[in-house]
Amino acid sequence: MINSYNKNLSNLRRFGQIGATFLASAAMAGLGATPLAAAEIMGVRVGRHPDMTRVVIDLKEPAPYSLRYDEGSGLTVELANDAAPAAPSPLTTMGVGVVKEARIDSPRTIHVAFAEPAQVKRVFTQSPDAEYAAYRIVIDLNAAPSALPAAPPAAAHAADPAATAAPTVVAEAAPAATEEEGPALDDAAFADQSFAKAGAAGGLFDGVSVNGYVEAEGRVFTQDSRDGGQKNQTASVAAEPSVTYAWNGGRQAITFTPFARLDANDGERSHVDIRELKWVGAFDRLEVRLGIDKVFWGVVESQHLVDILNQDDLLEDIDGEDKLGQPMATLSYDSDFGLFSAYAMTYFRERKFPGVDGRPRGALLIDTSQTHYPGGHDKWHVDWALRWAHAVGPLDVAVSHFHGLNRDPAFIPGLNGAGDPVLIPHYTLIDQTGLELQATFGGLLLKAEAIRRAQPGENQVTAIAGFEYTAFNILSGSSDLGVLMEYLWDERGRNSDNPFEDDLFAGLRWTANDVADSTILAGAIFDLDTKTKFVNLEMSRRFGSHWKLSVDARLLFSAPVSDPLYPFSDDDFIQVKVQRYF
């Protein structure tokens, strides 16, 4: 129980989407009923949505086009040869999400450069409507740690059969008798992020984009708490706005992303954080980031094993997906031999825990006012990390090393000021070397992560390995079904404070690939020794242009008293969120 907050519940990862499909319908290609002789490019916009990045190309008239895609670098949209005799002079707009920048290279060509490997989730077209008087090509993108499946879905058309085995896929867009309409959208109605428009210049607010969300959340606990003093339901509201100002063609930007939550029951869960307050500068192959930032490492699904730079925001959820902003300086160089990154961090972010009225929590409260640091150190200790990442054929590999304060505290029994027993967090200095591997063979992904962590009095090796297989266009439809399995291992065995030392993870992910982004995610971790089962269910769907509904469940079954998760066996809960994006 002492370390259940340490490396356990906070490391349970939401079994989120890692899409692997390229959806480009042949019917999407024709923006109008008939091809036109000229189509003027009015601009290109990039916006970040809750689970994707959207690129919108505005045209004065409809035109057939082709799309060439390279997961590692970007994509190019080219209008047909007899179209677009005129266009703006070359223009560049800043990027967000997985997009580094989007630019109009020529009267017929728009190039979208990726900030990280990305995949095309969906492509559709939109006609002018009452709110927005332009034809639009809309491309939705997701982060993709792997290459595309061996062949695009049946709805997509490859220009060359060999393209299915190469990193570049071509989707040809021929004129269609009818339009392939996506969701009804306009400049405001689909603006989860206010889109940055290419060619903006001169005004005080040019280059400024604003996005974010507000949400209402409710939780219902299915059992009474052990001490009887906690409620079985709670409600809260939260907000996370984000403002970005970019200049120099999007090569420099400042981003400010605060976060705040107000909880009806738990005063500790009512908290404020700065997720991002950073300057980013891109100079050819060199990128510099200064300020408060968030960085994610890792490829496996069941546990965030390698990811270490940011502290978990355990007050938000137990899945390890929410992170506190970390003050850091980052220098990255994108060479022909991979991406080399160096990080320097100071002002250590302590982990926060539920209060006396909060759930889920163990029997003893955690007193952060007595937090211990190793001799002679404090939260201003300078941590550092190095990482190299590279893709070679079907293999993605990354090696990292971190030196600094462990983000996972140990706990020391003690007493608070009133003489009540509590647990006191204790942070140690560690050296952690990490390895990430992912190999892609069509719809099959092979994944592995391993770490060697050295700390006073203990060295440990922990590893996770498994696979993900996705079946595309199942049941003669457009939906996909993914099957995931992973084995979790810790060399310390039953002597480990990690409950996942000999466990099996199995999961299913169904993606509807509809305009509402409907998904159902289900997974469970099975302890092969104690037979404990942790089950995680997640469902989400967009409604209209601004809204998203999510329903999650965290359930623990058959945990014996000897299992580190036992203190939480009465804290099963169902969580409902309604989010409004702007």
Short mmCIF file of C-alpha atoms in Angstrom, two decimals, residues 219-449:
data_model
loop_
_atom_site.label_atom_id
_atom_site.label_comp_id
_atom_site.label_asym_id
_atom_site.label_seq_id
_atom_site.Cartn_x
_atom_site.Cartn_y
_atom_site.Cartn_z
CA ARG A 219 -17.77 10.64 -10.67
CA VAL A 220 -19.77 7.88 -9.02
CA PHE A 221 -18.03 5.34 -6.78
CA THR A 222 -19.79 2.00 -6.80
CA GLN A 223 -18.84 1.07 -3.20
CA ASP A 224 -18.70 2.81 0.16
CA SER A 225 -15.26 3.94 1.25
CA ARG A 226 -13.42 1.96 3.90
CA ASP A 227 -13.33 4.76 6.46
CA GLY A 228 -16.95 5.75 5.74
CA GLY A 229 -16.14 9.44 5.66
CA GLN A 230 -15.95 9.90 1.93
CA LYS A 231 -18.85 10.47 -0.42
CA ASN A 232 -19.80 8.09 -3.20
CA GLN A 233 -20.18 10.84 -5.76
CA THR A 234 -18.52 14.10 -6.62
CA ALA A 235 -18.64 16.78 -9.30
CA SER A 236 -16.10 19.24 -10.61
CA VAL A 237 -15.48 21.78 -13.35
CA ALA A 238 -12.22 22.49 -15.16
CA ALA A 239 -10.79 24.72 -17.86
CA GLU A 240 -7.66 24.60 -19.99
CA PRO A 241 -7.32 27.55 -22.38
CA SER A 242 -4.24 27.93 -24.58
CA VAL A 243 -2.85 30.97 -26.37
CA THR A 244 -0.07 30.82 -28.97
CA TYR A 245 1.63 33.73 -30.65
CA ALA A 246 3.81 32.81 -33.65
CA TRP A 247 5.99 34.91 -35.91
CA ASN A 248 8.76 34.53 -38.47
CA GLY A 249 6.60 32.26 -40.60
CA GLY A 250 5.73 30.08 -37.62
CA ARG A 251 9.39 29.35 -36.87
CA GLN A 252 9.14 31.01 -33.48
CA ALA A 253 6.22 30.86 -31.08
CA ILE A 254 5.23 31.49 -27.48
CA THR A 255 2.52 29.29 -25.92
CA PHE A 256 0.70 29.75 -22.62
CA THR A 257 -1.57 26.94 -21.38
CA PRO A 258 -2.92 27.24 -17.83
CA PHE A 259 -5.18 24.67 -16.17
CA ALA A 260 -7.61 24.89 -13.25
CA ARG A 261 -10.07 22.51 -11.58
CA LEU A 262 -12.66 23.13 -8.85
CA ASP A 263 -13.89 19.99 -7.06
CA ALA A 264 -17.03 19.92 -4.90
CA ASN A 265 -15.65 17.50 -2.28
CA ASP A 266 -11.87 17.36 -2.26
CA GLY A 267 -10.04 20.59 -1.54
CA GLU A 268 -6.76 19.02 -2.65
CA ARG A 269 -8.20 18.23 -6.09
CA SER A 270 -9.16 21.88 -6.55
CA HIS A 271 -5.86 22.98 -8.03
CA VAL A 272 -4.21 25.24 -10.59
CA ASP A 273 -1.26 24.46 -12.82
CA ILE A 274 0.63 25.91 -15.77
CA ARG A 275 0.83 23.11 -18.32
CA GLU A 276 2.87 25.15 -20.82
CA LEU A 277 4.56 28.55 -20.84
CA LYS A 278 7.28 28.21 -23.41
CA TRP A 279 9.13 29.78 -26.30
CA VAL A 280 9.92 27.55 -29.27
CA GLY A 281 12.38 28.49 -31.98
CA ALA A 282 13.13 26.46 -35.12
CA PHE A 283 16.41 27.17 -36.88
CA ASP A 284 16.82 24.83 -39.84
CA ARG A 285 17.49 21.44 -38.21
CA LEU A 286 17.88 22.87 -34.72
CA GLU A 287 14.97 23.49 -32.34
CA VAL A 288 15.15 25.29 -28.99
CA ARG A 289 12.45 25.25 -26.29
CA LEU A 290 12.59 27.33 -23.11
CA GLY A 291 10.04 27.50 -20.31
CA ILE A 292 7.41 25.20 -18.82
CA ASP A 293 6.77 22.28 -21.17
CA LYS A 294 5.41 18.74 -21.46
CA VAL A 295 7.35 15.89 -23.09
CA PHE A 296 6.19 12.30 -23.61
CA TRP A 297 8.34 9.23 -24.27
CA GLY A 298 7.16 5.66 -24.87
CA VAL A 299 5.43 3.22 -27.21
CA VAL A 300 3.65 0.58 -25.09
CA GLU A 301 0.05 0.86 -23.92
CA SER A 302 -0.28 -0.63 -20.46
CA GLN A 303 2.19 1.43 -18.45
CA HIS A 304 4.29 4.59 -18.87
CA LEU A 305 7.60 2.87 -18.24
CA VAL A 306 10.15 5.09 -20.00
CA ASP A 307 8.29 8.41 -19.70
CA ILE A 308 9.88 10.36 -16.84
CA LEU A 309 10.41 14.07 -17.49
CA ASN A 310 6.99 15.33 -16.31
CA GLN A 311 5.34 14.60 -12.99
CA ASP A 312 1.98 12.80 -13.05
CA ASP A 313 -1.02 14.93 -12.11
CA LEU A 314 -2.55 12.23 -9.93
CA LEU A 315 -5.32 14.59 -8.82
CA GLU A 316 -6.75 14.47 -12.34
CA ASP A 317 -6.85 10.71 -12.88
CA ILE A 318 -5.02 7.49 -12.05
CA ASP A 319 -4.17 6.59 -15.65
CA GLY A 320 -0.95 8.59 -15.83
CA GLU A 321 -2.11 10.57 -18.86
CA ASP A 322 -2.30 13.98 -17.17
CA LYS A 323 1.04 15.69 -16.52
CA LEU A 324 2.20 18.74 -14.60
CA GLY A 325 4.16 21.32 -16.55
CA GLN A 326 7.92 21.07 -15.99
CA PRO A 327 10.36 24.01 -16.22
CA MET A 328 13.01 22.94 -18.70
CA ALA A 329 15.30 23.93 -21.52
CA THR A 330 15.38 21.63 -24.56
CA LEU A 331 17.80 21.54 -27.47
CA SER A 332 16.99 19.17 -30.37
CA TYR A 333 18.92 18.49 -33.56
CA ASP A 334 17.30 16.56 -36.41
CA SER A 335 20.22 14.86 -38.14
CA ASP A 336 20.40 12.27 -40.88
CA PHE A 337 21.15 9.75 -38.13
CA GLY A 338 18.17 10.52 -35.95
CA LEU A 339 16.83 13.14 -33.58
CA PHE A 340 19.21 14.09 -30.75
CA SER A 341 17.68 15.92 -27.77
CA ALA A 342 19.12 17.31 -24.54
CA TYR A 343 17.05 18.49 -21.56
CA ALA A 344 17.92 20.52 -18.47
CA MET A 345 15.29 20.82 -15.71
CA THR A 346 15.01 22.57 -12.38
CA TYR A 347 12.30 23.29 -9.83
CA PHE A 348 11.12 19.75 -9.20
CA ARG A 349 7.34 19.27 -9.30
CA GLU A 350 6.16 17.25 -6.31
CA ARG A 351 3.33 14.81 -6.79
CA LYS A 352 0.05 15.82 -5.18
CA PHE A 353 -2.43 13.39 -3.62
CA PRO A 354 -6.14 13.32 -2.69
CA GLY A 355 -7.09 14.86 0.63
CA VAL A 356 -9.17 13.49 3.49
CA ASP A 357 -12.38 13.75 1.42
CA GLY A 358 -10.80 12.61 -1.83
CA ARG A 359 -11.10 9.32 -3.66
CA PRO A 360 -9.48 7.07 -4.73
CA ARG A 361 -6.90 6.94 -1.94
CA GLY A 362 -5.43 4.52 0.56
CA ALA A 363 -6.21 4.24 4.25
CA LEU A 364 -3.45 6.65 5.35
CA LEU A 365 -3.27 10.25 4.17
CA ILE A 366 -0.10 11.44 2.47
CA ASP A 367 1.42 14.50 4.13
CA THR A 368 3.28 16.49 1.44
CA SER A 369 4.21 19.22 3.95
CA GLN A 370 6.92 16.87 5.31
CA THR A 371 8.33 15.80 1.93
CA HIS A 372 11.90 14.47 2.14
CA TYR A 373 14.67 15.01 -0.41
CA PRO A 374 18.07 13.27 -0.52
CA GLY A 375 20.78 14.85 1.62
CA GLY A 376 21.78 18.32 0.56
CA HIS A 377 19.21 18.55 -2.25
CA ASP A 378 15.83 20.20 -2.67
CA LYS A 379 13.29 20.92 -5.41
CA TRP A 380 15.79 23.25 -7.14
CA HIS A 381 18.06 20.32 -8.02
CA VAL A 382 19.10 20.45 -11.69
CA ASP A 383 18.01 17.27 -13.51
CA TRP A 384 19.16 16.42 -17.03
CA ALA A 385 18.34 13.95 -19.77
CA LEU A 386 19.58 12.88 -23.20
CA ARG A 387 17.63 11.05 -25.89
CA TRP A 388 18.27 9.72 -29.39
CA ALA A 389 15.40 8.56 -31.62
CA HIS A 390 15.60 7.19 -35.15
CA ALA A 391 13.56 5.23 -37.69
CA VAL A 392 15.28 2.55 -39.77
CA GLY A 393 12.98 0.80 -42.23
CA PRO A 394 10.11 -0.72 -40.21
CA LEU A 395 11.90 -0.14 -36.88
CA ASP A 396 11.52 2.89 -34.62
CA VAL A 397 14.11 2.99 -31.84
CA ALA A 398 14.90 5.43 -29.03
CA VAL A 399 17.52 5.37 -26.28
CA SER A 400 17.42 7.78 -23.34
CA HIS A 401 19.19 8.52 -20.08
CA PHE A 402 17.85 10.57 -17.17
CA HIS A 403 19.68 11.78 -14.06
CA GLY A 404 17.76 13.54 -11.35
CA LEU A 405 15.03 13.27 -8.75
CA ASN A 406 12.75 10.28 -9.15
CA ARG A 407 9.24 11.36 -10.16
CA ASP A 408 7.87 8.35 -8.21
CA PRO A 409 8.20 8.91 -4.45
CA ALA A 410 8.74 6.26 -1.84
CA PHE A 411 6.76 6.65 1.38
CA ILE A 412 7.91 6.77 4.99
CA PRO A 413 5.47 6.16 7.88
CA GLY A 414 5.22 9.17 10.18
CA LEU A 415 2.95 11.42 12.20
CA ASN A 416 1.37 14.75 11.29
CA GLY A 417 1.07 17.76 13.57
CA ALA A 418 -2.02 16.30 15.24
CA GLY A 419 -0.25 13.04 16.01
CA ASP A 420 -2.16 11.03 13.40
CA PRO A 421 -0.32 8.41 11.35
CA VAL A 422 0.49 9.55 7.79
CA LEU A 423 2.76 8.66 4.91
CA ILE A 424 5.59 11.06 4.06
CA PRO A 425 6.85 11.24 0.44
CA HIS A 426 10.57 10.65 -0.04
CA TYR A 427 12.28 11.41 -3.36
CA THR A 428 15.64 9.88 -4.26
CA LEU A 429 18.24 10.64 -6.91
CA ILE A 430 18.23 8.10 -9.73
CA ASP A 431 19.88 7.30 -13.02
CA GLN A 432 17.48 5.73 -15.52
CA THR A 433 18.44 4.38 -18.92
CA GLY A 434 15.53 3.62 -21.23
CA LEU A 435 15.00 1.74 -24.48
CA GLU A 436 11.99 2.02 -26.81
CA LEU A 437 11.41 -0.27 -29.79
CA GLN A 438 8.58 -0.52 -32.28
CA ALA A 439 8.50 -2.54 -35.49
CA THR A 440 5.73 -2.16 -38.06
CA PHE A 441 4.60 -4.91 -40.41
CA GLY A 442 1.39 -3.76 -42.05
CA GLY A 443 -1.36 -3.78 -39.43
CA LEU A 444 0.92 -5.49 -36.89
CA LEU A 445 2.95 -3.45 -34.43
CA LEU A 446 5.56 -5.08 -32.20
CA LYS A 447 6.38 -2.94 -29.17
CA ALA A 448 8.82 -3.01 -26.27
CA GLU A 449 10.10 -0.72 -23.53
#
